[in-house]
mmCIF file of C-alpha atoms and ligand atoms in Angstrom:
data_model
loop_
_atom_site.group_PDB
_atom_site.id
_atom_site.type_symbol
_atom_site.label_atom_id
_atom_site.label_comp_id
_atom_site.label_asym_id
_atom_site.label_seq_id
_atom_site.Cartn_x
_atom_site.Cartn_y
_atom_site.Cartn_z
ATOM 1 C CA MET A 11 0.000 0.000 0.000
ATOM 2 C CA SER A 12 1.197 3.521 -0.609
ATOM 3 C CA LEU A 13 0.419 6.740 1.217
ATOM 4 C CA PRO A 14 -2.806 8.476 0.160
ATOM 5 C CA PRO A 15 -2.454 11.267 -2.475
ATOM 6 C CA THR A 16 -3.442 13.934 0.085
ATOM 7 C CA HIS A 17 -0.657 12.888 2.498
ATOM 8 C CA PRO A 18 1.841 15.747 3.174
ATOM 9 C CA LEU A 19 4.744 13.571 2.020
ATOM 10 C CA VAL A 20 2.928 12.923 -1.265
ATOM 11 C CA ASP A 21 1.367 16.308 -2.042
ATOM 12 C CA GLY A 22 4.717 17.971 -1.280
ATOM 13 C CA ARG A 23 3.975 19.891 1.923
ATOM 14 C CA THR A 24 6.656 18.098 3.993
ATOM 15 C CA THR A 25 8.548 16.116 1.348
ATOM 16 C CA HIS A 26 11.556 18.480 1.361
ATOM 17 C CA SER A 27 11.184 19.741 4.934
ATOM 18 C CA ALA A 28 14.375 20.037 6.997
ATOM 19 C CA LEU A 29 13.270 17.132 9.234
ATOM 20 C CA VAL A 30 12.489 14.678 6.446
ATOM 21 C CA THR A 31 15.651 15.670 4.537
ATOM 22 C CA ALA A 32 17.886 15.041 7.577
ATOM 23 C CA TYR A 33 16.057 11.775 8.394
ATOM 24 C CA SER A 34 16.785 10.747 4.794
ATOM 25 C CA GLY A 35 20.528 11.374 5.241
ATOM 26 C CA GLY A 36 20.632 14.844 3.681
ATOM 27 C CA ARG A 37 21.932 18.203 4.900
ATOM 28 C CA PRO A 38 19.055 20.713 4.813
ATOM 29 C CA ALA A 39 19.745 24.471 4.720
ATOM 30 C CA ARG A 40 18.094 24.817 8.141
ATOM 31 C CA ARG A 41 19.387 22.403 10.815
ATOM 32 C CA PRO A 42 16.282 20.711 12.248
ATOM 33 C CA VAL A 43 15.459 20.508 15.946
ATOM 34 C CA TRP A 44 12.544 19.314 18.083
ATOM 35 C CA PHE A 45 12.334 18.207 21.726
ATOM 36 C CA MET A 46 11.113 14.909 23.086
ATOM 37 C CA ARG A 47 8.156 15.642 25.379
ATOM 38 C CA GLN A 48 7.993 19.192 24.029
ATOM 39 C CA ALA A 49 4.287 19.284 24.900
ATOM 40 C CA GLY A 50 3.526 19.106 28.575
ATOM 41 C CA ARG A 51 3.927 20.551 31.983
ATOM 42 C CA SER A 52 6.754 22.975 31.155
ATOM 43 C CA LEU A 53 4.212 25.073 29.186
ATOM 44 C CA PRO A 54 1.664 27.281 31.031
ATOM 45 C CA GLU A 55 -0.689 27.041 28.040
ATOM 46 C CA TYR A 56 -0.547 23.244 28.378
ATOM 47 C CA ARG A 57 -1.427 23.345 32.060
ATOM 48 C CA ALA A 58 -4.348 25.658 31.265
ATOM 49 C CA ALA A 59 -5.705 23.530 28.407
ATOM 50 C CA ARG A 60 -5.303 20.238 30.320
ATOM 51 C CA ALA A 61 -6.840 21.449 33.606
ATOM 52 C CA GLY A 62 -9.600 19.102 34.722
ATOM 53 C CA THR A 63 -9.054 16.504 31.975
ATOM 54 C CA ALA A 64 -7.449 13.130 32.728
ATOM 55 C CA MET A 65 -4.374 12.412 30.616
ATOM 56 C CA LEU A 66 -5.830 9.563 28.541
ATOM 57 C CA ASP A 67 -9.101 11.451 28.042
ATOM 58 C CA ALA A 68 -7.041 14.362 26.679
ATOM 59 C CA CYS A 69 -5.290 11.966 24.298
ATOM 60 C CA LEU A 70 -8.651 10.683 23.032
ATOM 61 C CA THR A 71 -10.283 14.111 22.562
ATOM 62 C CA PRO A 72 -9.210 15.062 19.021
ATOM 63 C CA GLU A 73 -9.476 18.875 19.278
ATOM 64 C CA LEU A 74 -7.559 18.909 22.571
ATOM 65 C CA ALA A 75 -4.878 16.435 21.458
ATOM 66 C CA SER A 76 -4.387 18.526 18.334
ATOM 67 C CA GLU A 77 -4.143 21.807 20.263
ATOM 68 C CA LEU A 78 -1.615 20.318 22.712
ATOM 69 C CA THR A 79 0.472 19.059 19.767
ATOM 70 C CA LEU A 80 0.518 22.522 18.168
ATOM 71 C CA GLN A 81 1.376 24.561 21.298
ATOM 72 C CA PRO A 82 5.133 23.886 21.383
ATOM 73 C CA VAL A 83 5.431 24.287 17.593
ATOM 74 C CA ARG A 84 3.945 27.783 17.811
ATOM 75 C CA ARG A 85 6.032 28.743 20.800
ATOM 76 C CA HIS A 86 9.496 27.341 19.976
ATOM 77 C CA ASP A 87 9.658 27.414 16.146
ATOM 78 C CA VAL A 88 10.711 23.753 16.170
ATOM 79 C CA ASP A 89 10.923 21.739 12.952
ATOM 80 C CA ALA A 90 8.338 19.115 13.872
ATOM 81 C CA GLY A 91 5.315 18.486 15.985
ATOM 82 C CA ILE A 92 5.115 15.204 17.908
ATOM 83 C CA PHE A 93 1.610 13.853 18.181
ATOM 84 C CA PHE A 94 0.202 14.436 21.660
ATOM 85 C CA SER A 95 -0.598 10.946 22.884
ATOM 86 C CA ASP A 96 1.045 8.290 25.020
ATOM 87 C CA ILE A 97 2.573 4.874 24.444
ATOM 88 C CA VAL A 98 -0.249 3.259 26.480
ATOM 89 C CA VAL A 99 -3.062 4.789 24.367
ATOM 90 C CA PRO A 100 -3.283 1.715 22.076
ATOM 91 C CA LEU A 101 -3.563 -0.482 25.170
ATOM 92 C CA ARG A 102 -6.571 1.577 26.314
ATOM 93 C CA LEU A 103 -8.041 1.375 22.782
ATOM 94 C CA ALA A 104 -7.654 -2.408 22.925
ATOM 95 C CA GLY A 105 -9.666 -2.491 26.155
ATOM 96 C CA VAL A 106 -6.877 -2.774 28.719
ATOM 97 C CA ASP A 107 -7.766 -1.187 32.072
ATOM 98 C CA VAL A 108 -5.024 1.474 32.220
ATOM 99 C CA VAL A 109 -4.911 5.032 33.537
ATOM 100 C CA ILE A 110 -2.104 7.585 33.720
ATOM 101 C CA GLU A 111 -1.775 8.739 37.292
ATOM 102 C CA PRO A 112 -0.460 12.289 37.645
ATOM 103 C CA GLY A 113 3.116 12.278 38.862
ATOM 104 C CA VAL A 114 3.356 8.490 38.489
ATOM 105 C CA GLY A 115 2.694 7.337 34.935
ATOM 106 C CA PRO A 116 0.786 4.381 33.493
ATOM 107 C CA VAL A 117 -0.993 2.172 36.078
ATOM 108 C CA LEU A 118 -2.939 -0.970 35.148
ATOM 109 C CA GLY A 119 -6.018 -2.365 36.881
ATOM 110 C CA SER A 120 -4.198 -5.689 37.032
ATOM 111 C CA ALA A 121 -0.769 -6.787 35.844
ATOM 112 C CA VAL A 122 -0.427 -9.214 32.909
ATOM 113 C CA ARG A 123 1.701 -12.146 34.073
ATOM 114 C CA THR A 124 0.231 -15.526 33.152
ATOM 115 C CA ALA A 125 -0.602 -17.359 29.937
ATOM 116 C CA ASP A 126 -4.311 -16.804 30.739
ATOM 117 C CA ASP A 127 -3.749 -13.063 31.173
ATOM 118 C CA VAL A 128 -2.087 -12.918 27.764
ATOM 119 C CA ALA A 129 -4.790 -15.042 26.148
ATOM 120 C CA ARG A 130 -7.383 -12.533 27.348
ATOM 121 C CA LEU A 131 -5.447 -9.754 25.599
ATOM 122 C CA HIS A 132 -5.482 -11.720 22.357
ATOM 123 C CA ASP A 133 -9.245 -12.230 22.686
ATOM 124 C CA ALA A 134 -9.709 -8.484 22.215
ATOM 125 C CA GLY A 135 -8.362 -8.888 18.665
ATOM 126 C CA PRO A 136 -6.714 -6.253 16.472
ATOM 127 C CA LEU A 137 -7.538 -2.564 16.828
ATOM 128 C CA THR A 138 -10.436 -1.611 14.589
ATOM 129 C CA ALA A 139 -10.678 1.554 12.500
ATOM 130 C CA GLU A 140 -13.520 2.557 14.805
ATOM 131 C CA ALA A 141 -11.326 2.237 17.907
ATOM 132 C CA LEU A 142 -8.587 4.232 16.173
ATOM 133 C CA ALA A 143 -10.970 6.992 15.011
ATOM 134 C CA PRO A 144 -9.983 9.540 17.732
ATOM 135 C CA ILE A 145 -6.341 9.120 16.671
ATOM 136 C CA THR A 146 -7.051 9.440 12.964
ATOM 137 C CA GLU A 147 -9.203 12.484 13.572
ATOM 138 C CA ALA A 148 -6.678 14.235 15.846
ATOM 139 C CA VAL A 149 -3.828 13.613 13.397
ATOM 140 C CA GLY A 150 -5.947 14.947 10.526
ATOM 141 C CA LEU A 151 -6.748 18.173 12.399
ATOM 142 C CA THR A 152 -3.131 18.621 13.421
ATOM 143 C CA VAL A 153 -1.620 18.019 9.995
ATOM 144 C CA ALA A 154 -4.059 20.488 8.423
ATOM 145 C CA ALA A 155 -2.923 23.156 10.907
ATOM 146 C CA LEU A 156 0.809 22.355 10.621
ATOM 147 C CA GLY A 157 1.070 23.044 6.883
ATOM 148 C CA SER A 158 4.676 22.471 5.840
ATOM 149 C CA THR A 159 5.856 21.476 9.347
ATOM 150 C CA PRO A 160 5.956 17.683 9.611
ATOM 151 C CA LEU A 161 4.119 15.749 12.316
ATOM 152 C CA ILE A 162 5.970 12.839 13.906
ATOM 153 C CA GLY A 163 3.795 9.874 14.814
ATOM 154 C CA PHE A 164 5.021 7.584 17.587
ATOM 155 C CA ALA A 165 4.380 4.412 19.499
ATOM 156 C CA GLY A 166 6.006 2.421 22.302
ATOM 157 C CA ALA A 167 8.175 -0.554 21.432
ATOM 158 C CA PRO A 168 6.857 -3.912 22.679
ATOM 159 C CA PHE A 169 9.474 -4.299 25.425
ATOM 160 C CA THR A 170 8.753 -0.904 26.952
ATOM 161 C CA LEU A 171 5.008 -1.619 26.820
ATOM 162 C CA ALA A 172 5.613 -5.022 28.397
ATOM 163 C CA ALA A 173 7.618 -3.343 31.155
ATOM 164 C CA TYR A 174 4.355 -1.616 32.187
ATOM 165 C CA LEU A 175 1.998 -4.510 31.409
ATOM 166 C CA VAL A 176 3.909 -7.107 33.441
ATOM 167 C CA GLU A 177 4.781 -4.846 36.355
ATOM 168 C CA GLY A 178 1.374 -3.123 36.325
ATOM 169 C CA ARG A 179 2.985 0.284 36.868
ATOM 170 C CA PRO A 180 6.281 2.183 36.392
ATOM 171 C CA SER A 181 9.301 0.395 37.791
ATOM 172 C CA ARG A 182 12.987 1.079 38.060
ATOM 173 C CA ASP A 183 14.590 -2.059 36.701
ATOM 174 C CA HIS A 184 11.619 -3.721 34.977
ATOM 175 C CA LEU A 185 12.379 -6.854 36.968
ATOM 176 C CA ALA A 186 9.018 -8.578 36.473
ATOM 177 C CA ALA A 187 9.275 -8.300 32.695
ATOM 178 C CA ARG A 188 12.877 -9.455 32.674
ATOM 179 C CA THR A 189 11.965 -12.412 34.858
ATOM 180 C CA LEU A 190 9.030 -13.439 32.677
ATOM 181 C CA MET A 191 11.051 -13.507 29.440
ATOM 182 C CA HIS A 192 13.291 -16.205 30.944
ATOM 183 C CA ALA A 193 10.857 -17.968 33.285
ATOM 184 C CA ASP A 194 8.104 -18.451 30.704
ATOM 185 C CA PRO A 195 9.424 -17.651 27.194
ATOM 186 C CA ASP A 196 6.219 -18.835 25.488
ATOM 187 C CA THR A 197 3.976 -16.504 27.479
ATOM 188 C CA TRP A 198 6.516 -13.735 26.920
ATOM 189 C CA ALA A 199 6.487 -14.329 23.146
ATOM 190 C CA ALA A 200 2.686 -14.287 23.052
ATOM 191 C CA LEU A 201 2.607 -11.050 25.033
ATOM 192 C CA MET A 202 5.228 -9.398 22.834
ATOM 193 C CA ALA A 203 3.454 -10.474 19.636
ATOM 194 C CA TRP A 204 0.230 -8.898 20.899
ATOM 195 C CA ALA A 205 2.008 -5.694 21.952
ATOM 196 C CA ALA A 206 3.842 -5.466 18.594
ATOM 197 C CA ASP A 207 0.616 -5.648 16.631
ATOM 198 C CA VAL A 208 -1.381 -3.239 18.785
ATOM 199 C CA THR A 209 1.401 -0.651 18.862
ATOM 200 C CA GLY A 210 2.138 -1.181 15.161
ATOM 201 C CA GLU A 211 -1.513 -0.564 14.256
ATOM 202 C CA PHE A 212 -1.471 2.627 16.353
ATOM 203 C CA LEU A 213 1.661 3.832 14.523
ATOM 204 C CA ARG A 214 0.274 2.921 11.103
ATOM 205 C CA ALA A 215 -2.974 4.802 11.762
ATOM 206 C CA GLN A 216 -0.972 7.980 12.516
ATOM 207 C CA VAL A 217 1.114 7.656 9.342
ATOM 208 C CA LEU A 218 -1.873 6.995 7.096
ATOM 209 C CA ALA A 219 -3.693 9.977 8.632
ATOM 210 C CA GLY A 220 -0.808 12.315 7.789
ATOM 211 C CA ALA A 221 2.258 11.855 10.022
ATOM 212 C CA SER A 222 5.481 12.435 8.044
ATOM 213 C CA ALA A 223 7.776 10.266 10.215
ATOM 214 C CA ALA A 224 7.294 7.433 12.715
ATOM 215 C CA GLN A 225 9.253 7.048 15.956
ATOM 216 C CA LEU A 226 9.292 3.932 18.114
ATOM 217 C CA PHE A 227 10.171 4.625 21.771
ATOM 218 C CA ASP A 228 11.909 1.732 23.523
ATOM 219 C CA SER A 229 12.652 3.903 26.526
ATOM 220 C CA TRP A 230 13.500 1.033 28.869
ATOM 221 C CA ALA A 231 15.420 -1.241 26.458
ATOM 222 C CA GLY A 232 18.608 -0.105 28.188
ATOM 223 C CA SER A 233 17.764 -2.386 31.114
ATOM 224 C CA LEU A 234 18.457 -5.384 28.840
ATOM 225 C CA SER A 235 21.757 -7.006 27.961
ATOM 226 C CA LEU A 236 22.489 -7.119 24.231
ATOM 227 C CA ALA A 237 21.816 -10.868 24.227
ATOM 228 C CA ASP A 238 18.424 -10.477 25.937
ATOM 229 C CA TYR A 239 17.563 -7.565 23.659
ATOM 230 C CA GLU A 240 18.339 -9.588 20.554
ATOM 231 C CA THR A 241 16.482 -12.692 21.714
ATOM 232 C CA HIS A 242 13.550 -11.328 23.690
ATOM 233 C CA ALA A 243 12.837 -7.823 22.334
ATOM 234 C CA ALA A 244 14.269 -7.146 18.861
ATOM 235 C CA PRO A 245 12.106 -9.645 16.904
ATOM 236 C CA TRP A 246 8.963 -7.917 18.170
ATOM 237 C CA SER A 247 10.274 -4.407 17.568
ATOM 238 C CA ALA A 248 10.923 -5.551 13.996
ATOM 239 C CA ARG A 249 7.336 -6.827 13.901
ATOM 240 C CA ALA A 250 6.042 -3.435 15.111
ATOM 241 C CA PHE A 251 8.036 -1.602 12.418
ATOM 242 C CA ARG A 252 6.689 -3.991 9.753
ATOM 243 C CA HIS A 253 3.274 -2.375 10.261
ATOM 244 C CA VAL A 254 4.627 0.708 8.427
ATOM 245 C CA SER A 255 7.292 -0.869 6.216
ATOM 246 C CA ASP A 256 5.104 -0.757 3.088
ATOM 247 C CA LEU A 257 4.636 3.009 3.540
ATOM 248 C CA ASP A 258 7.301 5.421 2.265
ATOM 249 C CA VAL A 259 7.969 7.099 5.595
ATOM 250 C CA ARG A 260 11.214 7.447 7.615
ATOM 251 C CA THR A 261 11.361 5.524 10.891
ATOM 252 C CA VAL A 262 13.235 6.514 14.074
ATOM 253 C CA HIS A 263 14.134 4.231 16.991
ATOM 254 C CA PHE A 264 15.011 5.651 20.417
ATOM 255 C CA GLY A 265 15.788 4.273 23.845
ATOM 256 C CA THR A 266 17.747 5.309 26.925
ATOM 257 C CA GLY A 267 20.830 3.544 28.219
ATOM 258 C CA THR A 268 21.089 1.900 24.809
ATOM 259 C CA SER A 269 24.730 2.671 23.903
ATOM 260 C CA GLU A 270 25.417 -1.068 23.536
ATOM 261 C CA LEU A 271 22.207 -1.697 21.580
ATOM 262 C CA LEU A 272 22.395 0.977 18.864
ATOM 263 C CA VAL A 273 23.292 -1.347 15.994
ATOM 264 C CA ALA A 274 20.669 -3.907 16.997
ATOM 265 C CA MET A 275 18.060 -1.155 17.309
ATOM 266 C CA ARG A 276 18.900 0.129 13.820
ATOM 267 C CA ASP A 277 18.789 -3.358 12.362
ATOM 268 C CA VAL A 278 15.182 -4.063 13.429
ATOM 269 C CA GLY A 279 14.103 -1.675 10.693
ATOM 270 C CA ALA A 280 14.890 1.917 11.668
ATOM 271 C CA ASP A 281 16.167 4.535 9.225
ATOM 272 C CA VAL A 282 17.294 6.859 12.033
ATOM 273 C CA VAL A 283 18.653 6.119 15.510
ATOM 274 C CA GLY A 284 17.874 8.356 18.485
ATOM 275 C CA VAL A 285 20.786 8.556 20.930
ATOM 276 C CA ASP A 286 20.407 9.370 24.613
ATOM 277 C CA TYR A 287 22.725 11.794 26.407
ATOM 278 C CA ARG A 288 25.191 9.142 27.573
ATOM 279 C CA LEU A 289 27.052 8.614 24.277
ATOM 280 C CA PRO A 290 28.610 11.396 22.145
ATOM 281 C CA LEU A 291 27.158 11.466 18.643
ATOM 282 C CA ASP A 292 30.524 11.020 16.896
ATOM 283 C CA GLU A 293 30.996 7.772 18.819
ATOM 284 C CA ALA A 294 27.402 6.692 18.092
ATOM 285 C CA ASN A 295 28.079 7.365 14.417
ATOM 286 C CA ARG A 296 31.241 5.249 14.564
ATOM 287 C CA ARG A 297 29.370 2.355 16.176
ATOM 288 C CA LEU A 298 26.720 2.551 13.456
ATOM 289 C CA GLY A 299 29.293 2.435 10.664
ATOM 290 C CA GLY A 300 28.782 6.016 9.529
ATOM 291 C CA ARG A 301 25.677 5.241 7.503
ATOM 292 C CA THR A 302 22.766 6.083 9.815
ATOM 293 C CA PRO A 303 21.236 9.523 10.408
ATOM 294 C CA LEU A 304 21.133 10.376 14.106
ATOM 295 C CA GLN A 305 18.777 12.237 16.422
ATOM 296 C CA GLY A 306 19.865 13.713 19.752
ATOM 297 C CA ASN A 307 21.366 14.247 22.246
ATOM 298 C CA ILE A 308 21.405 17.363 24.433
ATOM 299 C CA ASP A 309 21.557 16.358 28.103
ATOM 300 C CA PRO A 310 18.206 17.455 29.625
ATOM 301 C CA ALA A 311 20.020 18.214 32.894
ATOM 302 C CA LEU A 312 21.845 21.080 31.176
ATOM 303 C CA LEU A 313 18.590 22.883 30.357
ATOM 304 C CA ALA A 314 18.751 24.162 33.947
ATOM 305 C CA ALA A 315 22.440 25.176 33.752
ATOM 306 C CA PRO A 316 23.611 28.776 33.114
ATOM 307 C CA TRP A 317 23.209 29.730 29.428
ATOM 308 C CA PRO A 318 26.945 29.777 28.564
ATOM 309 C CA VAL A 319 27.258 26.186 29.839
ATOM 310 C CA LEU A 320 24.194 25.052 27.897
ATOM 311 C CA GLU A 321 25.256 26.931 24.773
ATOM 312 C CA ALA A 322 28.697 25.295 24.751
ATOM 313 C CA HIS A 323 27.057 21.876 25.162
ATOM 314 C CA VAL A 324 24.579 22.484 22.305
ATOM 315 C CA ARG A 325 27.448 23.591 20.032
ATOM 316 C CA ASP A 326 29.366 20.440 20.956
ATOM 317 C CA VAL A 327 26.346 18.260 20.137
ATOM 318 C CA ILE A 328 26.042 19.995 16.758
ATOM 319 C CA ALA A 329 29.757 19.530 15.984
ATOM 320 C CA ARG A 330 29.685 15.830 16.889
ATOM 321 C CA GLY A 331 26.422 15.298 14.997
ATOM 322 C CA ALA A 332 28.080 16.657 11.851
ATOM 323 C CA HIS A 333 29.933 13.326 11.598
ATOM 324 C CA ALA A 334 26.672 11.482 10.870
ATOM 325 C CA PRO A 335 25.038 11.428 7.430
ATOM 326 C CA GLY A 336 22.099 13.416 8.786
ATOM 327 C CA HIS A 337 21.394 14.966 12.173
ATOM 328 C CA VAL A 338 18.189 16.115 13.840
ATOM 329 C CA VAL A 339 18.983 17.921 17.081
ATOM 330 C CA ASN A 340 16.941 16.791 20.087
ATOM 331 C CA LEU A 341 17.346 16.069 23.770
ATOM 332 C CA GLY A 342 18.856 12.847 25.034
ATOM 333 C CA HIS A 343 15.518 12.194 26.818
ATOM 334 C CA GLY A 344 12.327 14.123 27.523
ATOM 335 C CA VAL A 345 11.972 17.756 28.627
ATOM 336 C CA PRO A 346 11.976 17.832 32.458
ATOM 337 C CA PRO A 347 8.644 19.311 33.675
ATOM 338 C CA GLU A 348 10.377 22.151 35.593
ATOM 339 C CA THR A 349 12.145 23.423 32.453
ATOM 340 C CA ASP A 350 11.863 27.156 31.687
ATOM 341 C CA PRO A 351 10.179 27.107 28.248
ATOM 342 C CA ASP A 352 12.134 30.216 27.177
ATOM 343 C CA VAL A 353 15.301 28.131 27.394
ATOM 344 C CA LEU A 354 13.883 25.688 24.846
ATOM 345 C CA THR A 355 12.984 28.558 22.511
ATOM 346 C CA ARG A 356 16.519 29.882 22.840
ATOM 347 C CA VAL A 357 18.065 26.459 22.154
ATOM 348 C CA ALA A 358 15.948 26.079 19.004
ATOM 349 C CA ALA A 359 17.114 29.513 17.777
ATOM 350 C CA LEU A 360 20.748 28.618 18.521
ATOM 351 C CA VAL A 361 20.459 25.347 16.577
ATOM 352 C CA HIS A 362 19.035 27.231 13.592
ATOM 353 C CA GLU A 363 21.690 29.962 13.534
ATOM 354 C CA ALA A 364 24.782 27.977 14.610
HETATM 355 O O1 LIG B 30 5.360 16.277 23.445
HETATM 356 C C1 LIG B 30 5.492 15.021 23.383
HETATM 357 O O2 LIG B 30 6.593 14.472 23.395
HETATM 358 C C2 LIG B 30 4.231 14.198 23.163
HETATM 359 C C3 LIG B 30 3.733 13.425 24.172
HETATM 360 C C4 LIG B 30 4.206 12.144 24.814
HETATM 361 C C5 LIG B 30 5.090 11.125 24.411
HETATM 362 C C6 LIG B 30 5.971 11.078 23.183
HETATM 363 C C7 LIG B 30 3.642 11.727 26.038
HETATM 364 C C8 LIG B 30 2.664 12.498 26.801
HETATM 365 N N1 LIG B 30 4.104 10.479 26.319
HETATM 366 C C9 LIG B 30 4.995 10.080 25.373
HETATM 367 C C10 LIG B 30 5.688 8.793 25.282
HETATM 368 C C11 LIG B 30 5.938 8.002 26.512
HETATM 369 N N2 LIG B 30 5.064 7.736 27.537
HETATM 370 C C12 LIG B 30 7.137 7.309 26.757
HETATM 371 C C13 LIG B 30 8.302 7.270 25.823
HETATM 372 C C14 LIG B 30 9.089 8.536 25.883
HETATM 373 C C15 LIG B 30 9.933 8.721 27.123
HETATM 374 O O3 LIG B 30 10.714 7.837 27.465
HETATM 375 O O4 LIG B 30 9.824 9.807 27.711
HETATM 376 C C16 LIG B 30 7.000 6.639 27.983
HETATM 377 C C17 LIG B 30 8.024 5.775 28.674
HETATM 378 C C18 LIG B 30 5.688 6.926 28.478
HETATM 379 C C19 LIG B 30 5.061 6.416 29.710
HETATM 380 C C20 LIG B 30 4.669 7.535 30.585
HETATM 381 N N3 LIG B 30 3.562 8.286 30.376
HETATM 382 C C21 LIG B 30 5.377 8.070 31.674
HETATM 383 C C22 LIG B 30 6.693 7.550 32.237
HETATM 384 C C23 LIG B 30 6.491 6.786 33.514
HETATM 385 C C24 LIG B 30 7.728 6.052 33.988
HETATM 386 O O5 LIG B 30 7.803 4.814 33.833
HETATM 387 O O6 LIG B 30 8.618 6.698 34.535
HETATM 388 C C25 LIG B 30 4.632 9.169 32.147
HETATM 389 C C26 LIG B 30 4.953 10.059 33.306
HETATM 390 C C27 LIG B 30 3.501 9.291 31.305
HETATM 391 C C28 LIG B 30 2.447 10.347 31.359
HETATM 392 C C29 LIG B 30 2.531 11.377 30.304
HETATM 393 N N4 LIG B 30 2.638 11.121 28.957
HETATM 394 C C30 LIG B 30 2.633 12.313 28.253
HETATM 395 C C31 LIG B 30 2.484 13.368 29.224
HETATM 396 C C32 LIG B 30 2.392 14.822 28.886
HETATM 397 C C33 LIG B 30 2.438 12.763 30.483
HETATM 398 C C34 LIG B 30 2.260 13.464 31.828
HETATM 399 C C35 LIG B 30 0.840 13.337 32.228
HETATM 400 C C36 LIG B 30 0.233 14.547 32.834
HETATM 401 O O7 LIG B 30 0.724 15.665 32.603
HETATM 402 O O8 LIG B 30 -0.788 14.365 33.518
#
């Protein structure tokens, strides 16, 4: 299947945008930048718009999700919007009892641990177009408002979703998930296959509705050894990416603590690798054989440092990123909620003029 004729990558609105050019390994005239978690609590307009609405309800209200996506684009002059949603939204759409507790994160009504638990997930079947309608509608509204600025669609990788499903809530070391993959590999495989398809359908719906790039977040993959990643996570991340592999759209793969996993994460089907703040981009480029565009990797901690310190760091990230065949400047992880939004605006301007 190909993208519809009205898609921004097809009708030309975003085809030669700075973001898509850099993701394709080119050097656009304007160096592109956006910030992971650029929507959210650091913005007063976000806090005002979200007041009184639960997080997942906001994600499933198309006008609100669209507005929250657009806010940081208007404010910071960044080169992309990232769809306002969450990695657990497809779980909710599939009928899983999950809420996002303020200050905590995703919390499930009951953890998924046994073969019976996983079988019940499979009973719900694939996501229907009807279930995905709030996503399709929100993306459509957003893309119409963004014009020539690309929208990035995203989803959670199966391992990171499983880290929540098996534990039932956020955890530090994702022990329950890492135990299950070894203690009961068949149940693990069935769970990961389900998660890959649900998250892949969620990603595909965003791309078909107008997203110009697709990012898979495997935020917690860094808790795995390379061997466990390759055996127990990578095959299902590849399966998630296959849901968009027939569509001509660039794919990005990001995780934290993944310095040892970068090549494996590229090889599951990503065009671009997102690098966290722990590894300099020139070294990431070397590990990836100099043939993969990179995204990253300003240390979020430095957003709160004095401007000269932050400026020197941003310039260093830009210089090291120049080694890669394409570079989209970003943070090495999400915007901390206490961040002064004016600092983000200033970083975006610096990236554009440097
Ligand atoms: O602007 C944007 O980036 C868009 C919005 C976005 C994205 C890309 C949200 C909204 N969530 C995500 C992805 C996401 N969600 C990830 C991957 C990216 C990352 O590592 O940061 C993960 C791990 C989650 C799970 C999640 N959802 C957490 C982390 C919990 C943990 O284990 O530590 C949290 C706190 C949430 C809630 C959430 N998601 C998004 C927002 C704005 C919020 C805060 C909710 C609120 O303000 O009430």
